[in-house]
PDB file of C-alpha atoms and ligand atoms in Angstrom:
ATOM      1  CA  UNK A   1     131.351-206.271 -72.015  1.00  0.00           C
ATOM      2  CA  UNK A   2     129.212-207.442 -75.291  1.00  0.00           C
ATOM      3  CA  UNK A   3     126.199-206.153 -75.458  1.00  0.00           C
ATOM      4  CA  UNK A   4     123.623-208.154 -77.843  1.00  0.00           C
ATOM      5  CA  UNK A   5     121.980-211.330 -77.611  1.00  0.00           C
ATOM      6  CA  UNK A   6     123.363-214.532 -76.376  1.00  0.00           C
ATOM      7  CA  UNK A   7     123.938-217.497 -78.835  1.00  0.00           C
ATOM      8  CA  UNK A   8     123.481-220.721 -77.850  1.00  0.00           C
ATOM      9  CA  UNK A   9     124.982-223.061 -80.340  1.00  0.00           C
ATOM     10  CA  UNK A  10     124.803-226.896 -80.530  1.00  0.00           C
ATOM     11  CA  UNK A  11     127.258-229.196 -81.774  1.00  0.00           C
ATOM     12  CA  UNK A  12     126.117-232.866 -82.530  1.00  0.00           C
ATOM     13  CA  UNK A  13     129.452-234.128 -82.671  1.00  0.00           C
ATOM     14  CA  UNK A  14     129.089-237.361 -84.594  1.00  0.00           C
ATOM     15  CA  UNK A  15     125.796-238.351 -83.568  1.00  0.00           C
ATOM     16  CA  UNK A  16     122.267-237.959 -85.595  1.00  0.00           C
ATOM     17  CA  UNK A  17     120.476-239.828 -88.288  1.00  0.00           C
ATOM     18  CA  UNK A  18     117.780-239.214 -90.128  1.00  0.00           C
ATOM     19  CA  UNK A  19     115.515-240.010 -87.634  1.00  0.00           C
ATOM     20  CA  UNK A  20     117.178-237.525 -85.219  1.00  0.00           C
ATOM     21  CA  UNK A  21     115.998-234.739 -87.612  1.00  0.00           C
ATOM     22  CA  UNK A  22     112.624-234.522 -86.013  1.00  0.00           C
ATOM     23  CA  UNK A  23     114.914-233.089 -82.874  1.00  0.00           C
ATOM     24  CA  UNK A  24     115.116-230.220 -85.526  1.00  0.00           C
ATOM     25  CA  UNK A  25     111.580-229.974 -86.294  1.00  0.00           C
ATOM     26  CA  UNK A  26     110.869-229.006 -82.174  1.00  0.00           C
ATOM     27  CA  UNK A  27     113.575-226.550 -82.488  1.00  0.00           C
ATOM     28  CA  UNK A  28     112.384-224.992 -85.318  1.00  0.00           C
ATOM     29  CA  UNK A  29     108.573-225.038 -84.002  1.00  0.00           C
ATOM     30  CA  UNK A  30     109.863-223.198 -81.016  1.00  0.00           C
ATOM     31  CA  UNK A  31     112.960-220.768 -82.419  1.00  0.00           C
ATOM     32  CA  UNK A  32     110.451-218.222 -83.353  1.00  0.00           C
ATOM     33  CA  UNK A  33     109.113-217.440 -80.182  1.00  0.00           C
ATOM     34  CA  UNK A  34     112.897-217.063 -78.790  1.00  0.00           C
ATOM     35  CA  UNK A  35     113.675-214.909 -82.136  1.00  0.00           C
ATOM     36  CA  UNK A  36     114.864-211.466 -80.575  1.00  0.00           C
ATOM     37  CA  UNK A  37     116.091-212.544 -77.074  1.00  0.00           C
ATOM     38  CA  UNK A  38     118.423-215.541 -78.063  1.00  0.00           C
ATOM     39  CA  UNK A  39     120.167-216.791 -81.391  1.00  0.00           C
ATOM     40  CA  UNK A  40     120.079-220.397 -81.673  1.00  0.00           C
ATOM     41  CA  UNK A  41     122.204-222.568 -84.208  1.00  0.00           C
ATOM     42  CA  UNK A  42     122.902-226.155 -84.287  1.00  0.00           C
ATOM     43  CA  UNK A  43     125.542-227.445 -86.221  1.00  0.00           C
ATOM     44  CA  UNK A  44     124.869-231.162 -87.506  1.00  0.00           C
ATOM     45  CA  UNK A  45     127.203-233.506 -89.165  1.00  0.00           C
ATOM     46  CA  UNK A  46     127.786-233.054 -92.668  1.00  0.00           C
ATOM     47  CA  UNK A  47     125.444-235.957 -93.921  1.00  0.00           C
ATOM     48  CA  UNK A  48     122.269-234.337 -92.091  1.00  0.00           C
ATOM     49  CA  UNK A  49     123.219-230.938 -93.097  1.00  0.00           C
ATOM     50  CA  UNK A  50     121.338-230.759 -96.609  1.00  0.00           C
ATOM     51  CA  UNK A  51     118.113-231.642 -94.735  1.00  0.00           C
ATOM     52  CA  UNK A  52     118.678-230.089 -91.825  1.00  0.00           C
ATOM     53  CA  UNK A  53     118.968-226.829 -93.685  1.00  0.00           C
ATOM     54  CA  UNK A  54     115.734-227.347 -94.992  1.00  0.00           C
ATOM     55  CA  UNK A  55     114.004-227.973 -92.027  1.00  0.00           C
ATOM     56  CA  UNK A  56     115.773-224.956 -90.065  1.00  0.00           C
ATOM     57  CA  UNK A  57     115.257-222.521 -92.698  1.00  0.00           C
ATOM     58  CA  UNK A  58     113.131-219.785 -91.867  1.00  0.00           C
ATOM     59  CA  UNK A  59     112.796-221.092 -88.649  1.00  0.00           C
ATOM     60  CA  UNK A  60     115.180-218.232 -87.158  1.00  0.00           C
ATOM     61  CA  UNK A  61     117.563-220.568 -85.930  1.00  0.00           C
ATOM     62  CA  UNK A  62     120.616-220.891 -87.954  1.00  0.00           C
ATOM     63  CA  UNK A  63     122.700-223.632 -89.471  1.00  0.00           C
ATOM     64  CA  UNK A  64     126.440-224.108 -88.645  1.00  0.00           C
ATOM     65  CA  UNK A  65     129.445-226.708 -89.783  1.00  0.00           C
ATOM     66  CA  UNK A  66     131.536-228.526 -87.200  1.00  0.00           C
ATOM     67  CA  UNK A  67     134.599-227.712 -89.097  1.00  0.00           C
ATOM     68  CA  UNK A  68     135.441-226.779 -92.654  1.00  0.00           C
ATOM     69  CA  UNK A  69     138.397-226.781 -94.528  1.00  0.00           C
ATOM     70  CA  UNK A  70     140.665-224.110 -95.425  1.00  0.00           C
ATOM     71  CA  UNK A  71     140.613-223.761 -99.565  1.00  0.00           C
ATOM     72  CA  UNK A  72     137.064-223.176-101.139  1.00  0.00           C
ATOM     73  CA  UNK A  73     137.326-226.494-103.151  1.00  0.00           C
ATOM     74  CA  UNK A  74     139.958-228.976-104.508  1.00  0.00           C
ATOM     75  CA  UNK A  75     141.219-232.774-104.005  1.00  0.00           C
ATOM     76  CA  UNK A  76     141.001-232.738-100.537  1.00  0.00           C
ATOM     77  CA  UNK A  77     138.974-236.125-100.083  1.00  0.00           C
ATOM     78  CA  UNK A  78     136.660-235.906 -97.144  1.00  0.00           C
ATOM     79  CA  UNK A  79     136.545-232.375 -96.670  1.00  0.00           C
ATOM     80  CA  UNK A  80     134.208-229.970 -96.889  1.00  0.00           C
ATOM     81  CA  UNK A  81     134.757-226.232 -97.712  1.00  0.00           C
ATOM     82  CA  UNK A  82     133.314-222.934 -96.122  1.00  0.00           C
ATOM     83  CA  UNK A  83     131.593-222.160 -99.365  1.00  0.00           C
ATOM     84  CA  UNK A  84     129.917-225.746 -99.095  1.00  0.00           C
ATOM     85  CA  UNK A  85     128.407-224.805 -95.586  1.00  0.00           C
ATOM     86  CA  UNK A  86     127.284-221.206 -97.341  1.00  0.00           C
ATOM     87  CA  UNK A  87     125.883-222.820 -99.938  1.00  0.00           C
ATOM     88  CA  UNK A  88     123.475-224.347 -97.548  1.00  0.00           C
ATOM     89  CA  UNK A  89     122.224-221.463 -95.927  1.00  0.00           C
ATOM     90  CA  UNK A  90     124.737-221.929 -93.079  1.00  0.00           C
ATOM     91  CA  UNK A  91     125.585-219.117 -91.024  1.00  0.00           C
ATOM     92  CA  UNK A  92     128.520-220.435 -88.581  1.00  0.00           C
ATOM     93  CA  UNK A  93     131.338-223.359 -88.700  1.00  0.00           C
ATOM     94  CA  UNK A  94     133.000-223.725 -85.783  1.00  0.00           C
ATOM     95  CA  UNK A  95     136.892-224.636 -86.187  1.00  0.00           C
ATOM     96  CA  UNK A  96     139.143-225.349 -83.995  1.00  0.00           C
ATOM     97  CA  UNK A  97     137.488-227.957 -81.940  1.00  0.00           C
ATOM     98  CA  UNK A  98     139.477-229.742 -79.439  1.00  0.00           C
ATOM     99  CA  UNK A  99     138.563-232.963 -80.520  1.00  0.00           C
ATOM    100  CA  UNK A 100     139.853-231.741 -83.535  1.00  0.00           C
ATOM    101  CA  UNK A 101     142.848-230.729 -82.786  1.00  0.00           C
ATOM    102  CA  UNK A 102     143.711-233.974 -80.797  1.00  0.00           C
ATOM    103  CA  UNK A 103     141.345-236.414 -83.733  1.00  0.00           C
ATOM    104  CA  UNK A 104     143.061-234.654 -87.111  1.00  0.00           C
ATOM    105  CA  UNK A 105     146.541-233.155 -85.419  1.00  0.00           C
ATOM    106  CA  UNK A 106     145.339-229.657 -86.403  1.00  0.00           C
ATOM    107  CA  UNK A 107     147.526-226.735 -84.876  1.00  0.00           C
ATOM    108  CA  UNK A 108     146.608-223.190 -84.764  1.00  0.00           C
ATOM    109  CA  UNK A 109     148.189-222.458 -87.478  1.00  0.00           C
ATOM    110  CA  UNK A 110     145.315-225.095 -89.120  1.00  0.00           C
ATOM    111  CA  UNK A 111     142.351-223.280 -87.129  1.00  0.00           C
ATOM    112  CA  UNK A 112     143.387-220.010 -88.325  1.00  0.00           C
ATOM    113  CA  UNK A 113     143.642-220.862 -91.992  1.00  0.00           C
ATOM    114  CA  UNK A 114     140.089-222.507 -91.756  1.00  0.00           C
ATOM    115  CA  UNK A 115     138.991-219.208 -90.040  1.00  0.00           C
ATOM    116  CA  UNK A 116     140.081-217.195 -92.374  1.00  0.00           C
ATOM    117  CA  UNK A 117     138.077-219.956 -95.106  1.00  0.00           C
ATOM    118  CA  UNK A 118     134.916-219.291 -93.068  1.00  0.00           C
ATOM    119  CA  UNK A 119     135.130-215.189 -93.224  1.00  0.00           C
ATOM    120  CA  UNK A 120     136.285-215.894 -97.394  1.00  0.00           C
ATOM    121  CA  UNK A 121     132.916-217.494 -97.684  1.00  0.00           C
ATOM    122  CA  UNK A 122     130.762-215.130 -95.335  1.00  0.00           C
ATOM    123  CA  UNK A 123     130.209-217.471 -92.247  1.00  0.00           C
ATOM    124  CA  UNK A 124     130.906-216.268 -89.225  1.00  0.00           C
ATOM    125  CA  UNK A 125     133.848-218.989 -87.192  1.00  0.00           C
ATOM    126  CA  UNK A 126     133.314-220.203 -83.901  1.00  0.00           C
ATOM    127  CA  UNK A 127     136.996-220.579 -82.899  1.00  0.00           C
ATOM    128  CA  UNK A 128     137.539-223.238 -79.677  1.00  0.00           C
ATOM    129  CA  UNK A 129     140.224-222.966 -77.215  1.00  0.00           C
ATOM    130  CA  UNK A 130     140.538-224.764 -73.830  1.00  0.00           C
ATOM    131  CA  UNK A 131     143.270-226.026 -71.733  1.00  0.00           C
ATOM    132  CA  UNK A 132     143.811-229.577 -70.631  1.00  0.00           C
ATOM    133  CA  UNK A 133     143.391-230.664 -66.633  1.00  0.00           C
ATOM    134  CA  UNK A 134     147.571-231.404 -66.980  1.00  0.00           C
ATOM    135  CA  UNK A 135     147.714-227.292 -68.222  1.00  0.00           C
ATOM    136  CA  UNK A 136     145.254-226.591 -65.503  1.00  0.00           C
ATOM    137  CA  UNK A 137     146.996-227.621 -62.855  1.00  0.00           C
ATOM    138  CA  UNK A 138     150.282-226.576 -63.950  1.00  0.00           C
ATOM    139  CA  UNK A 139     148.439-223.521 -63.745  1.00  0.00           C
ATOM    140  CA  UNK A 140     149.132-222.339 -66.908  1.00  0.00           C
ATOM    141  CA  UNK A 141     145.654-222.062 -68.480  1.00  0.00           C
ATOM    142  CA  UNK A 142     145.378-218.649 -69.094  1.00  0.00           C
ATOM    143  CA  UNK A 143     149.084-218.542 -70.915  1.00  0.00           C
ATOM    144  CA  UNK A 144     148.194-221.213 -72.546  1.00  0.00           C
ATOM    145  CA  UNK A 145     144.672-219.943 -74.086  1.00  0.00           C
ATOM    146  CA  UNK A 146     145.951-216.696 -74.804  1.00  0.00           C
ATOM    147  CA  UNK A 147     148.667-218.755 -77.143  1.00  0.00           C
ATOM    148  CA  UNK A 148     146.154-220.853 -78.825  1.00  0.00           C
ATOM    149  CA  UNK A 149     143.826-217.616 -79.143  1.00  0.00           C
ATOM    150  CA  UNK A 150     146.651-215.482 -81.096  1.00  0.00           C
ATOM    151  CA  UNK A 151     147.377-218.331 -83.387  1.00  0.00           C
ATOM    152  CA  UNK A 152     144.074-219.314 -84.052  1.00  0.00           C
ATOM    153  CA  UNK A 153     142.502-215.379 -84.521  1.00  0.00           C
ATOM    154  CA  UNK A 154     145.502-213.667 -85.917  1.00  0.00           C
ATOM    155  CA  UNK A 155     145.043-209.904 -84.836  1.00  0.00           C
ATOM    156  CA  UNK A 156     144.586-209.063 -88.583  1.00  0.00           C
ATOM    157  CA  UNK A 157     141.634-211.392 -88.903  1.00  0.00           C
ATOM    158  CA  UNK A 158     138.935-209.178 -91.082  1.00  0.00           C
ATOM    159  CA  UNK A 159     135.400-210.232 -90.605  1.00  0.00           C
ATOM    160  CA  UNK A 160     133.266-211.253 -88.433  1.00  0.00           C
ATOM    161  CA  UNK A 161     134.131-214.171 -85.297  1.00  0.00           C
ATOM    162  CA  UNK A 162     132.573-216.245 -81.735  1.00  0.00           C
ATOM    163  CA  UNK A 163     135.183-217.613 -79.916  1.00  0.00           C
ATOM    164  CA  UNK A 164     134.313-220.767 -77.631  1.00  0.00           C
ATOM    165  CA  UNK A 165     136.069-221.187 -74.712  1.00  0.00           C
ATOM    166  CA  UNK A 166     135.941-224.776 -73.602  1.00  0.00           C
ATOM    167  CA  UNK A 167     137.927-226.787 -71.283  1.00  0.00           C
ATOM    168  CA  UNK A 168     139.144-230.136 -72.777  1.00  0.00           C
ATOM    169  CA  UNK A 169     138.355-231.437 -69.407  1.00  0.00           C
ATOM    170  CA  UNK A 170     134.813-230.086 -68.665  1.00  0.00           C
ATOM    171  CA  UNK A 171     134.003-231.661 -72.583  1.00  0.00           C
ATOM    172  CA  UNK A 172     131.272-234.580 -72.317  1.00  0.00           C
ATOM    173  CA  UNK A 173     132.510-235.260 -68.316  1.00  0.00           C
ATOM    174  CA  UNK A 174     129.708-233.557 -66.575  1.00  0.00           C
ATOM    175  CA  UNK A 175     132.666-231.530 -64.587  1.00  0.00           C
ATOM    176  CA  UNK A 176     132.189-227.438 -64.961  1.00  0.00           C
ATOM    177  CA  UNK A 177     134.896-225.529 -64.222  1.00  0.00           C
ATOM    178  CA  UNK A 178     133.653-223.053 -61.141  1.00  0.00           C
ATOM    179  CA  UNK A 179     132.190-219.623 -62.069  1.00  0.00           C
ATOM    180  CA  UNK A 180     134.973-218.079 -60.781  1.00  0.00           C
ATOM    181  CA  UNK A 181     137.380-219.969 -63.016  1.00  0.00           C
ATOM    182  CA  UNK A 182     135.129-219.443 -66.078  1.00  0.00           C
ATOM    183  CA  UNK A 183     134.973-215.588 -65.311  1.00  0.00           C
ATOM    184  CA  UNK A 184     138.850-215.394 -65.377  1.00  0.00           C
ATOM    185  CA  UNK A 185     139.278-217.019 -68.561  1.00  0.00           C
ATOM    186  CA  UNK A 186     136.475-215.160 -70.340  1.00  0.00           C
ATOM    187  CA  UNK A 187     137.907-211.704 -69.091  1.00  0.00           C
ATOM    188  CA  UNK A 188     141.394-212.616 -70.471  1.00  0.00           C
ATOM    189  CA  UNK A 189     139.981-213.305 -73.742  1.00  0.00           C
ATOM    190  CA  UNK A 190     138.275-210.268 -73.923  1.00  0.00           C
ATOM    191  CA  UNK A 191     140.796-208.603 -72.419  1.00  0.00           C
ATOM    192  CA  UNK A 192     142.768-209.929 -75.190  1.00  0.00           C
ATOM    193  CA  UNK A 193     140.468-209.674 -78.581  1.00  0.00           C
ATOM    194  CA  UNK A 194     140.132-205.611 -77.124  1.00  0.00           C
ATOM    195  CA  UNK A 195     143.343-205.393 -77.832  1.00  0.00           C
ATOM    196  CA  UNK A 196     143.778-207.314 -80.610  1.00  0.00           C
ATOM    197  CA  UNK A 197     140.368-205.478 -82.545  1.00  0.00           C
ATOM    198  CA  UNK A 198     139.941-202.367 -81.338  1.00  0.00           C
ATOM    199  CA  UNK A 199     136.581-202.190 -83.464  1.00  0.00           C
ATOM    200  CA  UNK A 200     134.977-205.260 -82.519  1.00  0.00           C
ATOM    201  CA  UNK A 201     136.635-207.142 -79.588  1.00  0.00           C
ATOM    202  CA  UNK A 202     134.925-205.398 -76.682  1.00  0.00           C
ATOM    203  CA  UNK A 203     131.570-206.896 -78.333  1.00  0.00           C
ATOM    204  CA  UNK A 204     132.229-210.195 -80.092  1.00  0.00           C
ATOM    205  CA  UNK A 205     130.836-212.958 -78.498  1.00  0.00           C
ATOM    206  CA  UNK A 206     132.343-215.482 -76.041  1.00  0.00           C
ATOM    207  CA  UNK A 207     130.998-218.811 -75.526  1.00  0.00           C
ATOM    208  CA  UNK A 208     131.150-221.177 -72.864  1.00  0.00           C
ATOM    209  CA  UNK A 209     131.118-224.743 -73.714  1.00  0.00           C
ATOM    210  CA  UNK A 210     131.660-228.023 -71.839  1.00  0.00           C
ATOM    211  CA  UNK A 211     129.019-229.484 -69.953  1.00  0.00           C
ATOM    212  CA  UNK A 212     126.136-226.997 -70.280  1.00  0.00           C
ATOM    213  CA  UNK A 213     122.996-228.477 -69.493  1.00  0.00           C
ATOM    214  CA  UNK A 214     119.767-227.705 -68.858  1.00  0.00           C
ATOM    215  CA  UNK A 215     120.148-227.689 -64.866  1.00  0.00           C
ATOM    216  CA  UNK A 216     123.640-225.263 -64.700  1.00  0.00           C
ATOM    217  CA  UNK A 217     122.686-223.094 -68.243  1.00  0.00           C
ATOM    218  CA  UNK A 218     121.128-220.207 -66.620  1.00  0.00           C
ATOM    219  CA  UNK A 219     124.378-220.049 -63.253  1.00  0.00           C
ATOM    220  CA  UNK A 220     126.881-220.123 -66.508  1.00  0.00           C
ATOM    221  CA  UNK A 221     124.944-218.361 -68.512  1.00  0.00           C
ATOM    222  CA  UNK A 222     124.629-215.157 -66.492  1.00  0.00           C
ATOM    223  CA  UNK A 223     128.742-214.613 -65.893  1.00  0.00           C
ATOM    224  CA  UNK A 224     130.119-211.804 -67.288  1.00  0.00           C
ATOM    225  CA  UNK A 225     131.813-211.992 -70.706  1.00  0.00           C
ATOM    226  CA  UNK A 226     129.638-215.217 -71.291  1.00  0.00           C
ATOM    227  CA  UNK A 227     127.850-214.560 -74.402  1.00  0.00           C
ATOM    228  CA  UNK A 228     126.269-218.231 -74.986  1.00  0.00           C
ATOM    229  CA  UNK A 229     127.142-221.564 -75.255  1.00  0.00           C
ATOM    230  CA  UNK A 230     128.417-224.353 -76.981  1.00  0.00           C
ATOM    231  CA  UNK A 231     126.526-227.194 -76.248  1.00  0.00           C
ATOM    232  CA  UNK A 232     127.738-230.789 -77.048  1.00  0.00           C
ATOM    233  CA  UNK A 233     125.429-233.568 -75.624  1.00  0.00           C
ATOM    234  CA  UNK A 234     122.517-231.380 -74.551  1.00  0.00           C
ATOM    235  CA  UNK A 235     122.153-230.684 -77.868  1.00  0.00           C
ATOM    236  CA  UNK A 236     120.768-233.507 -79.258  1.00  0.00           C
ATOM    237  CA  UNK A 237     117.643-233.576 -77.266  1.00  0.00           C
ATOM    238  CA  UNK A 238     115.351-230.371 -78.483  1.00  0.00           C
ATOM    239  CA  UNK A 239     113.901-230.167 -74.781  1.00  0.00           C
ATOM    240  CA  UNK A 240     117.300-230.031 -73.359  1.00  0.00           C
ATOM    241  CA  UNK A 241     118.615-227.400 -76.034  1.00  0.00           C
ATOM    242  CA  UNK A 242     115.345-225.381 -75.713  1.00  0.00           C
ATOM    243  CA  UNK A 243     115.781-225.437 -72.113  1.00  0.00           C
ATOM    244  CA  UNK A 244     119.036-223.860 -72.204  1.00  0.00           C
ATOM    245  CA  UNK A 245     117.633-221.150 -74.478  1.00  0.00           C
ATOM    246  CA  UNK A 246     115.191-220.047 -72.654  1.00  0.00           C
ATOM    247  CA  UNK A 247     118.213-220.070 -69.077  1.00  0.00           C
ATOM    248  CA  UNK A 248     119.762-217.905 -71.189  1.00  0.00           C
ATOM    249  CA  UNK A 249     116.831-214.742 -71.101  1.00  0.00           C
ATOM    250  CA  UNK A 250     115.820-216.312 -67.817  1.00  0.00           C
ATOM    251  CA  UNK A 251     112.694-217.323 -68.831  1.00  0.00           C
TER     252      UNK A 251
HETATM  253  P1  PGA B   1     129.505-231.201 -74.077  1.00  0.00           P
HETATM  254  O1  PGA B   1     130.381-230.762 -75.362  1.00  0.00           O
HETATM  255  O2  PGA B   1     128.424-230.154 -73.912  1.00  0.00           O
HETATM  256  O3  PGA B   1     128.964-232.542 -74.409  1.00  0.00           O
HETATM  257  O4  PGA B   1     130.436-231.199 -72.912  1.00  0.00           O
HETATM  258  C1  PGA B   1     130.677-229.416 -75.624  1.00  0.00           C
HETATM  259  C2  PGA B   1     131.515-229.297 -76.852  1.00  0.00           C
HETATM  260  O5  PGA B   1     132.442-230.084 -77.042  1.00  0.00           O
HETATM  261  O6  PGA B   1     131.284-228.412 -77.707  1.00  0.00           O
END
């Protein structure tokens, strides 16, 4: 079981303006009172992330990427790297998304290679897997997440890593999948990164993510082997992502 704080991470997706940034500004007023009993990040899209660095900076909550790519720089129009995200104070990138893997085609073999981009440039990766409602009721989630975890995390991954568990079909639906099916899935990934780093897979941390709002957070929250969350749409709201912080010390 991982011992440690929770993390509860938000992901805007493509959403956010300028104007949004004041969302930032409430988080920030309010991360330092949380600092100690929960680690927030949120993880903006690349044209708020200059700013939104600024305004999250000292603030105790951290910044993250929603993806990076693989090499450290290059012609790779579009992109940006792992040591761009550093370079603005950003602690996490999460890779591995499923939206994209089904937007940009990227395999494992993809995720891992951008994993291994984030631990070049000292961010920690939040690596996604999740099954599909068709994989889920063929029954074959937990083959098919242990696949997608061993190709995304090879077992000689150095460095630090979150992984996010999140069901393709619990993404943005408002559908959870029951505790009980959340607690299985969690205990086969740790069951799996145990074996797979002896050192530091009984403690790394394992978020939940699809549909985590303010109203389920603290049910979620409290399963075993759930070590945060990945929030999508409750994110953008600072009251909704504070009030998911504060499920998560039950407070
Ligand atoms: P959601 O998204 O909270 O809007 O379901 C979660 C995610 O995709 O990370």
């Amino acid at each position: 079981m991982a011992e440690g704080i929770k993390l509860i991470a938000g992901n805007w997706k493509m959403n956010g303006l300028r104007a949004s940034l004041v969302e930032l500004d409430n988080i920030a007023s309010r991360a330092k009172d949380l600092a100690g009993q929960v680690e927030l990040a949120v993880c903006p899209p690349a044209t708020l992330a200059g700013l939104a660095g600024e305004k999250l900076q000292g603030s105790g909550a951290a910044l993250g990427g929603q993806d990076c790519h693989s090499n450290p720089s290059g012609p790779h129009t579009g992109d940006v790297s792992a040591e761009m995200w550093a370079d603005l104070g950003a602690r996490y990138v999460i890779v591995g998304h499923s939206e994209r893997r089904a937007d940009h085609g990227e395999t494992d073999a993809h995720v891992a290679a951008k994993a291994a981009g984030a631990g070049r440039a000292g961010l920690t990766p939040i690596i996604c897997v999740g099954e599909s409602l068709a994989i889920r009721d063929a029954g074959k989630t937990l083959e098919v997440v242990d696949r997608q975890l061993e190709g995304s995390l090879p077992a000689g991954f150095k460095g630090a890593f979150v992984i996010a568990y999140e069901p393709i079909w619990a993404i943005g639906t408002g559908r959870t999948p029951t505790p009980a099916q959340i607690v299985e899935v969690h205990q086969a990934i740790r069951d799996r990164l145990s074996r797979n780093f002896p050192e530091t897979g009984s403690s790394a941390r394992i978020l939940y993510g699809g549909s985590v709002k303010p109203d389920n957070a603290a049910e979620l929250l409290n399963l075993p082997n759930v070590n945060g969350a990945l929030v999508g749409g409750a994110s953008l709201k600072a009251v909704d992502f504070l009030a998911i912080a504060r499920a998560a010390i039950g407070v």
